[in-house]
Short mmCIF file of C-alpha atoms in Angstrom, two decimals:
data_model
loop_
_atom_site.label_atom_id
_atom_site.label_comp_id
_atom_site.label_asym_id
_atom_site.label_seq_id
_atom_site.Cartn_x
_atom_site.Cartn_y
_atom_site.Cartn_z
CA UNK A 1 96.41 138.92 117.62
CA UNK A 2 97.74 135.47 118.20
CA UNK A 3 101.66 134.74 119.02
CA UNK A 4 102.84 132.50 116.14
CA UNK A 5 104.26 129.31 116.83
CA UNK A 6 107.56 128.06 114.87
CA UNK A 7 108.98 124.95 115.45
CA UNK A 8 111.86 123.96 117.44
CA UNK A 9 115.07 125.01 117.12
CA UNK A 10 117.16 122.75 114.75
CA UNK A 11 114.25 120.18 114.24
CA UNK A 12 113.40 120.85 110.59
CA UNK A 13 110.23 120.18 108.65
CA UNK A 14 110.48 118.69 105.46
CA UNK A 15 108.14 119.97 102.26
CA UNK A 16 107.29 118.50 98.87
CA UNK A 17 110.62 119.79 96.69
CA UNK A 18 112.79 118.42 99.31
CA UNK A 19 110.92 115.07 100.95
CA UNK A 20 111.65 113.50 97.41
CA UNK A 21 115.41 113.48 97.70
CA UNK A 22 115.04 111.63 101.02
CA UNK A 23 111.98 108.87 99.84
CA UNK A 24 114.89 108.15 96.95
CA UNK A 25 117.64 107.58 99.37
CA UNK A 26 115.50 105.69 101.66
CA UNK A 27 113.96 103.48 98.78
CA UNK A 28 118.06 103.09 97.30
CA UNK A 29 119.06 101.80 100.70
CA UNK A 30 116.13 99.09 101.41
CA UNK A 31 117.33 97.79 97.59
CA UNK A 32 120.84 97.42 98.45
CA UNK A 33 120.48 96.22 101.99
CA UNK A 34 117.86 93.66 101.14
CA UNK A 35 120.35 92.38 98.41
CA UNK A 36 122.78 91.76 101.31
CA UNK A 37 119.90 90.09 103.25
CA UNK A 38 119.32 92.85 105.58
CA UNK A 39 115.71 92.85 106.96
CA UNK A 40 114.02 95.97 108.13
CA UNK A 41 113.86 96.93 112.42
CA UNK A 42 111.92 99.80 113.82
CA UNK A 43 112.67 100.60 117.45
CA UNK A 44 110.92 103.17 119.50
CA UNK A 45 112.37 106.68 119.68
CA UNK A 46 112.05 107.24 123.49
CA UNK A 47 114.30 104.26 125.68
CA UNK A 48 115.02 103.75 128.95
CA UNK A 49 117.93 106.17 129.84
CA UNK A 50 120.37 103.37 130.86
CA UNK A 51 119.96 101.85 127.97
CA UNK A 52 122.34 104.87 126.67
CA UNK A 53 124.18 105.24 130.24
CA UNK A 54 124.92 101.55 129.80
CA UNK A 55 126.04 101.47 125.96
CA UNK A 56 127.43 104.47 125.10
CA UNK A 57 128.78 105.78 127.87
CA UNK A 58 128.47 107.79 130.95
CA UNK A 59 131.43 110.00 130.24
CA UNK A 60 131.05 110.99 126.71
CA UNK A 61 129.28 113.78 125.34
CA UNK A 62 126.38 112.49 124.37
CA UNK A 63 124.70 110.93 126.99
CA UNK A 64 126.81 113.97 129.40
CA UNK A 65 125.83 117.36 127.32
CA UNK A 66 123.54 115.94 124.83
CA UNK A 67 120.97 113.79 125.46
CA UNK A 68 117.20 114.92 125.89
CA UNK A 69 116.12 113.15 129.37
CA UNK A 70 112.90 113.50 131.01
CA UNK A 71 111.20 112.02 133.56
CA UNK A 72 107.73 110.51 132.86
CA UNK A 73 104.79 110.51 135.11
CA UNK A 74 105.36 107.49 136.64
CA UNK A 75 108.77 108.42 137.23
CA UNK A 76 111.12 106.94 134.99
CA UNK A 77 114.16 108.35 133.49
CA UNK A 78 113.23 108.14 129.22
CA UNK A 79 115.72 109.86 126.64
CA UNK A 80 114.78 110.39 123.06
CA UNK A 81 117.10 108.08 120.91
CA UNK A 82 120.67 109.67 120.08
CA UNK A 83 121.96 106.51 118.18
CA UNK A 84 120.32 103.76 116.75
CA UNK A 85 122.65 100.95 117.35
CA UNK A 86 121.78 100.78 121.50
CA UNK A 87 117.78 100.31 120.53
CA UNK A 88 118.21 97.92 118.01
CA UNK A 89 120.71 95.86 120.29
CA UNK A 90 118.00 95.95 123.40
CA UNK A 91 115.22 94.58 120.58
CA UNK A 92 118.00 92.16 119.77
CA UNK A 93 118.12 90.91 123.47
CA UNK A 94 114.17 91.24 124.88
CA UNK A 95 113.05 89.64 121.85
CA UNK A 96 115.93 86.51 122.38
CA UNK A 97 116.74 86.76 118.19
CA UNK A 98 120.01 85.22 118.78
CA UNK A 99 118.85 82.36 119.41
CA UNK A 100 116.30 82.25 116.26
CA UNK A 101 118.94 83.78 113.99
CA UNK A 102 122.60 82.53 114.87
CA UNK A 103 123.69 85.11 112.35
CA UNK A 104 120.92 88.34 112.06
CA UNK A 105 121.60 91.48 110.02
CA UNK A 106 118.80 94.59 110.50
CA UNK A 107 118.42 97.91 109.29
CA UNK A 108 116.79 101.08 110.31
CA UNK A 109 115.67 104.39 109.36
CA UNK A 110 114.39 107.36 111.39
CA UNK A 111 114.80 110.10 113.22
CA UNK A 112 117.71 110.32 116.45
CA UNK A 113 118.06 113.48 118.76
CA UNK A 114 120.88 115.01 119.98
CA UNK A 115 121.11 118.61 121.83
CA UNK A 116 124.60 119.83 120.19
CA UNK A 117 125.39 123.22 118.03
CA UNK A 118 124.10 123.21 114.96
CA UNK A 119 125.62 123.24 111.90
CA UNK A 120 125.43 122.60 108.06
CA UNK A 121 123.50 119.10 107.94
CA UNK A 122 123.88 118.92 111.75
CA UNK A 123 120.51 119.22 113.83
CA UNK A 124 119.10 118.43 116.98
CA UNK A 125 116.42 116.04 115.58
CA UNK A 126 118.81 114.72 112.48
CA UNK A 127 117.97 111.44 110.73
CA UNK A 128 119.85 107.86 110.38
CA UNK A 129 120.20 105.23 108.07
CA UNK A 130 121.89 102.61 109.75
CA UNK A 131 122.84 98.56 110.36
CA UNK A 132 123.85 95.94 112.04
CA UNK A 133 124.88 92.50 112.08
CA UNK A 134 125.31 90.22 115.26
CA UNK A 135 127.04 86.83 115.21
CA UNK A 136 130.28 86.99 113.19
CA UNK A 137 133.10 87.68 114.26
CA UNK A 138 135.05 87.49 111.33
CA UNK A 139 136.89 90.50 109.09
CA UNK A 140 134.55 89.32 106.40
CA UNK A 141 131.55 91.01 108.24
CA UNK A 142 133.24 93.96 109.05
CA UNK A 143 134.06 94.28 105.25
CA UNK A 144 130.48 93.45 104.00
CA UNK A 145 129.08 96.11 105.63
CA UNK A 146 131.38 98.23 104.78
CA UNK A 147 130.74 97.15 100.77
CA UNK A 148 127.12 97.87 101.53
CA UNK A 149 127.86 101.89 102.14
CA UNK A 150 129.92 101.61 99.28
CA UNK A 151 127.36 100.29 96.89
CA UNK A 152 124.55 102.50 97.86
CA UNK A 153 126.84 105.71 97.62
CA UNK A 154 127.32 104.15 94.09
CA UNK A 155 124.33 103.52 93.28
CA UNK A 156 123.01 107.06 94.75
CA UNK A 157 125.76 108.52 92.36
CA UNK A 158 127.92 110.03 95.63
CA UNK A 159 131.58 109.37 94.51
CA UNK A 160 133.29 111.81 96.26
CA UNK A 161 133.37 110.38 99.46
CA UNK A 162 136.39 108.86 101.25
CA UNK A 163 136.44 105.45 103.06
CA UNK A 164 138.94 105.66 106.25
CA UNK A 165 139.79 102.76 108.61
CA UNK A 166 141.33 102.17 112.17
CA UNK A 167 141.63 99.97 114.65
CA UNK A 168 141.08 100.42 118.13
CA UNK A 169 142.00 96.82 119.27
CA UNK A 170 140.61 95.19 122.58
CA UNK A 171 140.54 94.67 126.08
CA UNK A 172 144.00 93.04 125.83
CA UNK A 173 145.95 95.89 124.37
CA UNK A 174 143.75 99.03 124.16
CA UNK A 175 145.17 99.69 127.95
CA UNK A 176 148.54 99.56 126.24
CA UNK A 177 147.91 102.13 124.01
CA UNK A 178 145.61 104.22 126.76
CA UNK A 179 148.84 104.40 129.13
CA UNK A 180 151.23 105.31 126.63
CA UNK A 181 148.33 108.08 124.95
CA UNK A 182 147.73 109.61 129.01
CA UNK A 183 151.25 109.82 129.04
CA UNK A 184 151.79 111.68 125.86
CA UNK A 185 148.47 113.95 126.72
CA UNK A 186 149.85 114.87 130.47
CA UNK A 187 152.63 116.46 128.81
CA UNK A 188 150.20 118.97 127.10
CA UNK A 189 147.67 119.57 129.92
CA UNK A 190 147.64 122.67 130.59
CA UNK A 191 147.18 123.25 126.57
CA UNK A 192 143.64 120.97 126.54
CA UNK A 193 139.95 122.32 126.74
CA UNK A 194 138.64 121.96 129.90
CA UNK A 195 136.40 119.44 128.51
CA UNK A 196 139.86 117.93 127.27
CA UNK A 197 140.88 118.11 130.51
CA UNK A 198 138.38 116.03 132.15
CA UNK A 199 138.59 113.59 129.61
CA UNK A 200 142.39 113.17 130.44
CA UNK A 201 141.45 111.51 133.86
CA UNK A 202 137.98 109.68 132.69
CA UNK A 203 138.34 108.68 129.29
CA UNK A 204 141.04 110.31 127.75
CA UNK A 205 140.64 108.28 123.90
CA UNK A 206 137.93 110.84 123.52
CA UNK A 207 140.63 113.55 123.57
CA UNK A 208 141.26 112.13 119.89
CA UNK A 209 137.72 113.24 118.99
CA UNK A 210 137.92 116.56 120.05
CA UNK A 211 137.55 119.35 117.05
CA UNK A 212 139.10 122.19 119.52
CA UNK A 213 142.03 123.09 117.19
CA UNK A 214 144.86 122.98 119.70
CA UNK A 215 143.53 119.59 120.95
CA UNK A 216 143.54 118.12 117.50
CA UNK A 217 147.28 119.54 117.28
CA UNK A 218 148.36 117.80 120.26
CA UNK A 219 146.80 114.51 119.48
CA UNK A 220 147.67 114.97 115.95
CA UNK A 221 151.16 114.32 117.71
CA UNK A 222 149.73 111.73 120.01
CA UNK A 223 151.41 108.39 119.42
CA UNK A 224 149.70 105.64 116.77
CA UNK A 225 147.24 103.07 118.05
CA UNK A 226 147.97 100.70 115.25
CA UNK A 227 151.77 100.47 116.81
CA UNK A 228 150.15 98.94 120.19
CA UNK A 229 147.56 96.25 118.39
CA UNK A 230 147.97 93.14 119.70
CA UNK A 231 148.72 90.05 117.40
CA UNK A 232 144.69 88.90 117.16
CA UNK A 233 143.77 92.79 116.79
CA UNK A 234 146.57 93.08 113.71
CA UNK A 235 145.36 90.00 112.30
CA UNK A 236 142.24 90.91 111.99
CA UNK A 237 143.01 94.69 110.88
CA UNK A 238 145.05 93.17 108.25
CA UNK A 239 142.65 90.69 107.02
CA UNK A 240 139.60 93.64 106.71
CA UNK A 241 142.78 95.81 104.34
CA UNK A 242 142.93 92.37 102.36
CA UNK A 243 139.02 92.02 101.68
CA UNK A 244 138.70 95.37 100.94
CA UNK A 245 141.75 95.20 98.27
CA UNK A 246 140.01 92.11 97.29
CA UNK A 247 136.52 94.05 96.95
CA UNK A 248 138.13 96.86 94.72
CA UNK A 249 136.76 99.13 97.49
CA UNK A 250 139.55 102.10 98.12
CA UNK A 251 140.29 103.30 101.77
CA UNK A 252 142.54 105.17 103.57
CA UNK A 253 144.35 103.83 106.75
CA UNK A 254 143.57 106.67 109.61
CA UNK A 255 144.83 106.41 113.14
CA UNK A 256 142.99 109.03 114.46
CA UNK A 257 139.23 107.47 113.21
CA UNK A 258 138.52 106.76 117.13
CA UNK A 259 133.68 107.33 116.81
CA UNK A 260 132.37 109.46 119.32
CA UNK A 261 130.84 105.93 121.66
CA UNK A 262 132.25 103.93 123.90
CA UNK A 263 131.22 100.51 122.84
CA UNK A 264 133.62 100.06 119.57
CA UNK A 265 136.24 97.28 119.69
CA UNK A 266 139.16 96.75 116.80
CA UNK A 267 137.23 97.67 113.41
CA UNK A 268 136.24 101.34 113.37
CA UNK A 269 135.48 103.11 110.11
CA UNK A 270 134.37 106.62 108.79
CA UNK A 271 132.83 107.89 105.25
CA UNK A 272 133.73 111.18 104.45
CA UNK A 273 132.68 113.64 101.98
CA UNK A 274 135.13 116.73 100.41
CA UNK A 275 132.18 118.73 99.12
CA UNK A 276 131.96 121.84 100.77
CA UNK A 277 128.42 122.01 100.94
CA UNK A 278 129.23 120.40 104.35
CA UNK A 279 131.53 122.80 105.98
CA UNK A 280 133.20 121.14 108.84
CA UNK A 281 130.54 118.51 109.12
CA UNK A 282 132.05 116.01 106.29
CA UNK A 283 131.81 112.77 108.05
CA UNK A 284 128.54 111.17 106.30
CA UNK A 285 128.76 108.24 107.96
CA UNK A 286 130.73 105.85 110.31
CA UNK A 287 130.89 102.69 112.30
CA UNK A 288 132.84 99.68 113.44
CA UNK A 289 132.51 96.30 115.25
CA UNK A 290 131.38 96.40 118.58
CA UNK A 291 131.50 92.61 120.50
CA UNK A 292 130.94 93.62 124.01
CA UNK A 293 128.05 95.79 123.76
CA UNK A 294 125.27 93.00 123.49
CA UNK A 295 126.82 91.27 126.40
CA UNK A 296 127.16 94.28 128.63
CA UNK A 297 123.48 95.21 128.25
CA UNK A 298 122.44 91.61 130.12
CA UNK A 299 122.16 89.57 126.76
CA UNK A 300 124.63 86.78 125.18
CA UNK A 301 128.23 87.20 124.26
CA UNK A 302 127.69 87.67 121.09
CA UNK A 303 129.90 89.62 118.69
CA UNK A 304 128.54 92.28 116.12
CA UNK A 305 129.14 95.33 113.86
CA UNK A 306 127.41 98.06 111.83
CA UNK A 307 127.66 101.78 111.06
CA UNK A 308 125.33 104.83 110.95
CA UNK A 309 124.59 107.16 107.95
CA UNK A 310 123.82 110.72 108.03
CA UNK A 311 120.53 110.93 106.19
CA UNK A 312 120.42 114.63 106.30
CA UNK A 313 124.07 114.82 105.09
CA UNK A 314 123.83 112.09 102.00
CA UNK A 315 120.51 114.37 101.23
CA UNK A 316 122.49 117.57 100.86
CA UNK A 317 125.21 116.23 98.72
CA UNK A 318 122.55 114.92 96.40
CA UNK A 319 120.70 118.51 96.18
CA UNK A 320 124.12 119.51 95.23
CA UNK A 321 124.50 117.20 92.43
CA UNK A 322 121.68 118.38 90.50
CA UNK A 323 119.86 114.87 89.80
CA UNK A 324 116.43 115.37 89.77
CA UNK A 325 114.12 113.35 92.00
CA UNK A 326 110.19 112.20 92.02
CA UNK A 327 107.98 110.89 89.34
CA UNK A 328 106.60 114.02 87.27
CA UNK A 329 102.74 114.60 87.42
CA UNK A 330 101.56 112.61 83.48
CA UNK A 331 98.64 114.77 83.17
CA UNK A 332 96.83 117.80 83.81
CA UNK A 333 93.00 117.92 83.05
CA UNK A 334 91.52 121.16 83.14
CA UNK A 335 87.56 122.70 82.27
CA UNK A 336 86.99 125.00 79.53
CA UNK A 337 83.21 125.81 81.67
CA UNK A 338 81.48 125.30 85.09
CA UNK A 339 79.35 122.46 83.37
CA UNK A 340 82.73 120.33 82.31
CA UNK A 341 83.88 119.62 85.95
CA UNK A 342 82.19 117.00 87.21
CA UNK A 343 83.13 114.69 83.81
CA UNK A 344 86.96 115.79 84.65
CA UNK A 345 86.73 115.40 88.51
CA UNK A 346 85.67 111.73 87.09
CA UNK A 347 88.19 111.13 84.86
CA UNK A 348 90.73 112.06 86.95
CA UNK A 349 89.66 109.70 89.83
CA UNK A 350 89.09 106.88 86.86
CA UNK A 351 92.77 107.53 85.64
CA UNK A 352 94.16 107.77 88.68
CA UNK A 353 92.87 104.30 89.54
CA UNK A 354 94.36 102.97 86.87
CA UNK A 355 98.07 103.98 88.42
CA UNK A 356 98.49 107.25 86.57
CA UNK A 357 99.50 110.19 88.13
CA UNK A 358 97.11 113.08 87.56
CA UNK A 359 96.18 116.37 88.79
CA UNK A 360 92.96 118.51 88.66
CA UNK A 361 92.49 121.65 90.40
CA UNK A 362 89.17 121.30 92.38
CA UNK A 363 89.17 125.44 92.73
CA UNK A 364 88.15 125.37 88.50
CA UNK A 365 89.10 129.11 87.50
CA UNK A 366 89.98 130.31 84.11
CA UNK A 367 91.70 128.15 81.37
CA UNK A 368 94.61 130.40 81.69
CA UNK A 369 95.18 129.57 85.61
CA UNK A 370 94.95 126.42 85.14
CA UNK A 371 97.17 126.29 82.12
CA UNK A 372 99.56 128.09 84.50
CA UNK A 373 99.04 125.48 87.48
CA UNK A 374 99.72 122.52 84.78
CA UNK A 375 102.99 123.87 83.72
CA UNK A 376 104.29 124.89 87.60
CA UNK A 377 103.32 120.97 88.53
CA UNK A 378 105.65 119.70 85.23
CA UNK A 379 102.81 117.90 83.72
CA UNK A 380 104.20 115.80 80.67
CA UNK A 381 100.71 116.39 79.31
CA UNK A 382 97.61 118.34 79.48
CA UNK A 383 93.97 117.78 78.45
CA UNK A 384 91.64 120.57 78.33
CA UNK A 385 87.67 119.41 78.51
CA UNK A 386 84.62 121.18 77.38
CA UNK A 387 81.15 121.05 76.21
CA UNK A 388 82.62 119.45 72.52
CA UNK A 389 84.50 117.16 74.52
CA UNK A 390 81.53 115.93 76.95
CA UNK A 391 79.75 115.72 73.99
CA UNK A 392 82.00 114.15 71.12
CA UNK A 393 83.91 111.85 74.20
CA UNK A 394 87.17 112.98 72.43
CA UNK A 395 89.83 115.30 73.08
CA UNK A 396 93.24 117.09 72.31
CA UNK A 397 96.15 115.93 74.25
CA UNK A 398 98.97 118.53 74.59
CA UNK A 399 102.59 117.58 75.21
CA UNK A 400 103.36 120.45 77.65
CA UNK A 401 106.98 120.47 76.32
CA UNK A 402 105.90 121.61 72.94
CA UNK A 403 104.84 119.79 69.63
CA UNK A 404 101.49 119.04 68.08
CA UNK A 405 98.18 118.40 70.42
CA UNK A 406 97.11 114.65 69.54
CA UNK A 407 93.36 113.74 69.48
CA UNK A 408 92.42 110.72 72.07
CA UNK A 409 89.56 109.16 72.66
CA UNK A 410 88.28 109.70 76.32
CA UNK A 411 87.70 106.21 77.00
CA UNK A 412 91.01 105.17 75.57
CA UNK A 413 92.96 107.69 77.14
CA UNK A 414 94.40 105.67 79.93
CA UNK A 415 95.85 102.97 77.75
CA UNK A 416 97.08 106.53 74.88
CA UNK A 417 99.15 107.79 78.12
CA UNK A 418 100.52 104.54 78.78
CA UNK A 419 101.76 104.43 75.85
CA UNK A 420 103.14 108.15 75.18
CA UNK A 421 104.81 107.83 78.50
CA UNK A 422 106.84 104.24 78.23
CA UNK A 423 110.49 105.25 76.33
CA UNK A 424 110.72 103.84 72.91
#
């Protein structure tokens, strides 16, 4: 007997029932983000593995604990995709778009991986919907792309989630705040993780990112970033608070909101849900503004920001809320006799054609099964055809909800359906 073979650990499969809630996501997010004048990118999902080294950071988790690295055959170091800002910043520079598009805003959707414990709506092959825009520098950008999160969680009917803002200032003051936070964290030492305590010495702002409990205490304690901004840095933090007041959009000013990546500069922003259908794993989304990254991978100093989106996450809360998802099936044609199913097999490819949705079971079987099979589909209607039918070209068309069969005309029906099936 042949071993069975299951798929890998924490990369999930996705089945009819479930692949619905995610095509109506995806398809609310190109509507909104083409509204903004966002146009579609697809990067590769294997890069170069200094592409990641370079962008996000040789001391965080990610590219130390989490990445999946190989070496191909001819040698080179690849990693399967953890983030999707990095890719569509390389595309940005090979492909010279800066200087096509002075000011360019993309999107993407797909698949990243990351090799991390799993949790409620986090997984080691997990899903992003994400942007970016390169060229501004202004609060105004950081604030539009904030506004577009905030209209497609709107529009998906998600309004439980909280918007929370920091700053983490920039080259000129950061170092400010990192002396004063090394300080505060040598005190407490020998209290940190031992990951904690490596990131005391390396990179100690990921300390604030930590979710060991007596690490979050201590930083929890830490002292404010916002207190060390620079005047630029505050000026700009206070003129994203002022377009976001002037936007109606809500937020909450958070201190610790510091993003798991290395390339973030002032404007730094999280989404998070209070459903408990995510446990621990609430954050459904982040970002910030990021003007040294494009520069530091070999391209132009140019300035940019965007955020991520949990897919997987935004399609959980939406399961919870008990909308219902996909087009329903408009009719079901089955055969009263072995004779009748060639004339149905037709009509249903005829119909079909004509942009209805329509199922026939091929395997025939008695009336009764297929009776059954019509109702477990959630046909709005079915049509039953026979020898009277072949013969007369008419038949009864049931409302599978209940009420009174209607006779149609076979060579009408397309048009009857059409009709039945637009509201009054």
């Amino acid at each position: 007997m042949s071993q069975k073979v299951s798929g890998v650990k924490g990369m999930n499969d996705l089945l009819p029932g479930d692949v619905e809630v995610w095509q109506h996501v995806e398809r609310t997010a190109r509507d909104i983000f083409s509204r903004f004048g966002y146009g579609e990118v697809r990067t590769p999902i294997v890069e170069d593995t200094a592409l990641f080294v370079r962008s996000v950071g040789e001391e965080t988790d990610i590219v130390g604990k989490e990445m999946y690295t190989f070496d191909d055959k001819g040698g080179r170091s690849l990693s399967l995709r953890p983030e999707g800002t990095a890719p569509a910043a390389r595309a940005y520079i090979e492909h010279s778009v800066g200087n096509q598009e002075p000011l360019t805003r993309w999107f993407y959707m797909g698949p990243m991986f990351r090799y991390e414990r799993m949790k409620t709506g986090r997984y080691r092959q997990f899903h992003q919907i994400g942007a970016e825009a390169y060229g501004s520098k202004e609060p105004a950008q950081d604030v539009e792309v904030m506004d577009m999160v905030v209209q497609l969680l709107r529009q998906l009917g998600l309004s439980d989630v909280s918007l929370n803002i920091n700053s983490l200032g920039d080259d000129a003051c950061r170092p400010v705040y990192q002396a004063r936070l090394v300080e505060h964290l040598r005190g407490h030492a020998s209290e940190l993780c031992a990951d904690c305590q490596k990131r005391l010495e390396r990179n100690p702002l990921r300390v604030l990112d930590c979710k060991n409990e007596r690490c979050q205490q201590i930083a929890g304690a830490a002292p404010n970033i916002l207190e060390s901004l620079c005047e630029p840095c505050r000026a700009h933090f206070d003129e994203v608070k002022r377009k976001l007041d002037a936007l109606e959009i809500k937020y909450v000013v958070n201190p610790r909101i510091m993003r798991g990546l290395d390339y973030y500069t002032r404007t730094t922003f999280e989404f998070i849900a209070a459903h408990p259908v995510l446990g621990t794993a609430s954050t459904v989304g982040g970002g910030g503004r990021y003007d040294k990254l494009v520069k530091s991978l070999g391209g132009p100093d140019v300035p940019a920001v965007g955020f991520g989106l949990g897919l997987d996450r935004l399609c959980l809360l939406l399961k919870e809320s008990g909308q219902h998802f996909g087009r329903p099936t408009d009719l079901f044609i089955a055969v009263a006799d072995e004779g009748s199913a060639d004339v149905a097999f037709t009509l249903a490819s005829r119909l079909r054609r004509e942009g209805l949705r329509v199922e026939f079971d091929t395997r025939g079987g008695s009336l009764k099964s297929q009776m059954k099979r019509a109702d477990k589909v959630g046909a709005i209607f079915a049509l039953v055809i026979g020898e009277a039918e072949r013969q007369s070209g008419q038949a009864q068309l049931k409302p599978m909800a209940g009420g009174e069969p209607m006779p149609v005309r076979l060579d009408e029906l397309a048009n009857t359906l059409r009709t039945r099936l637009t509201p009054a």
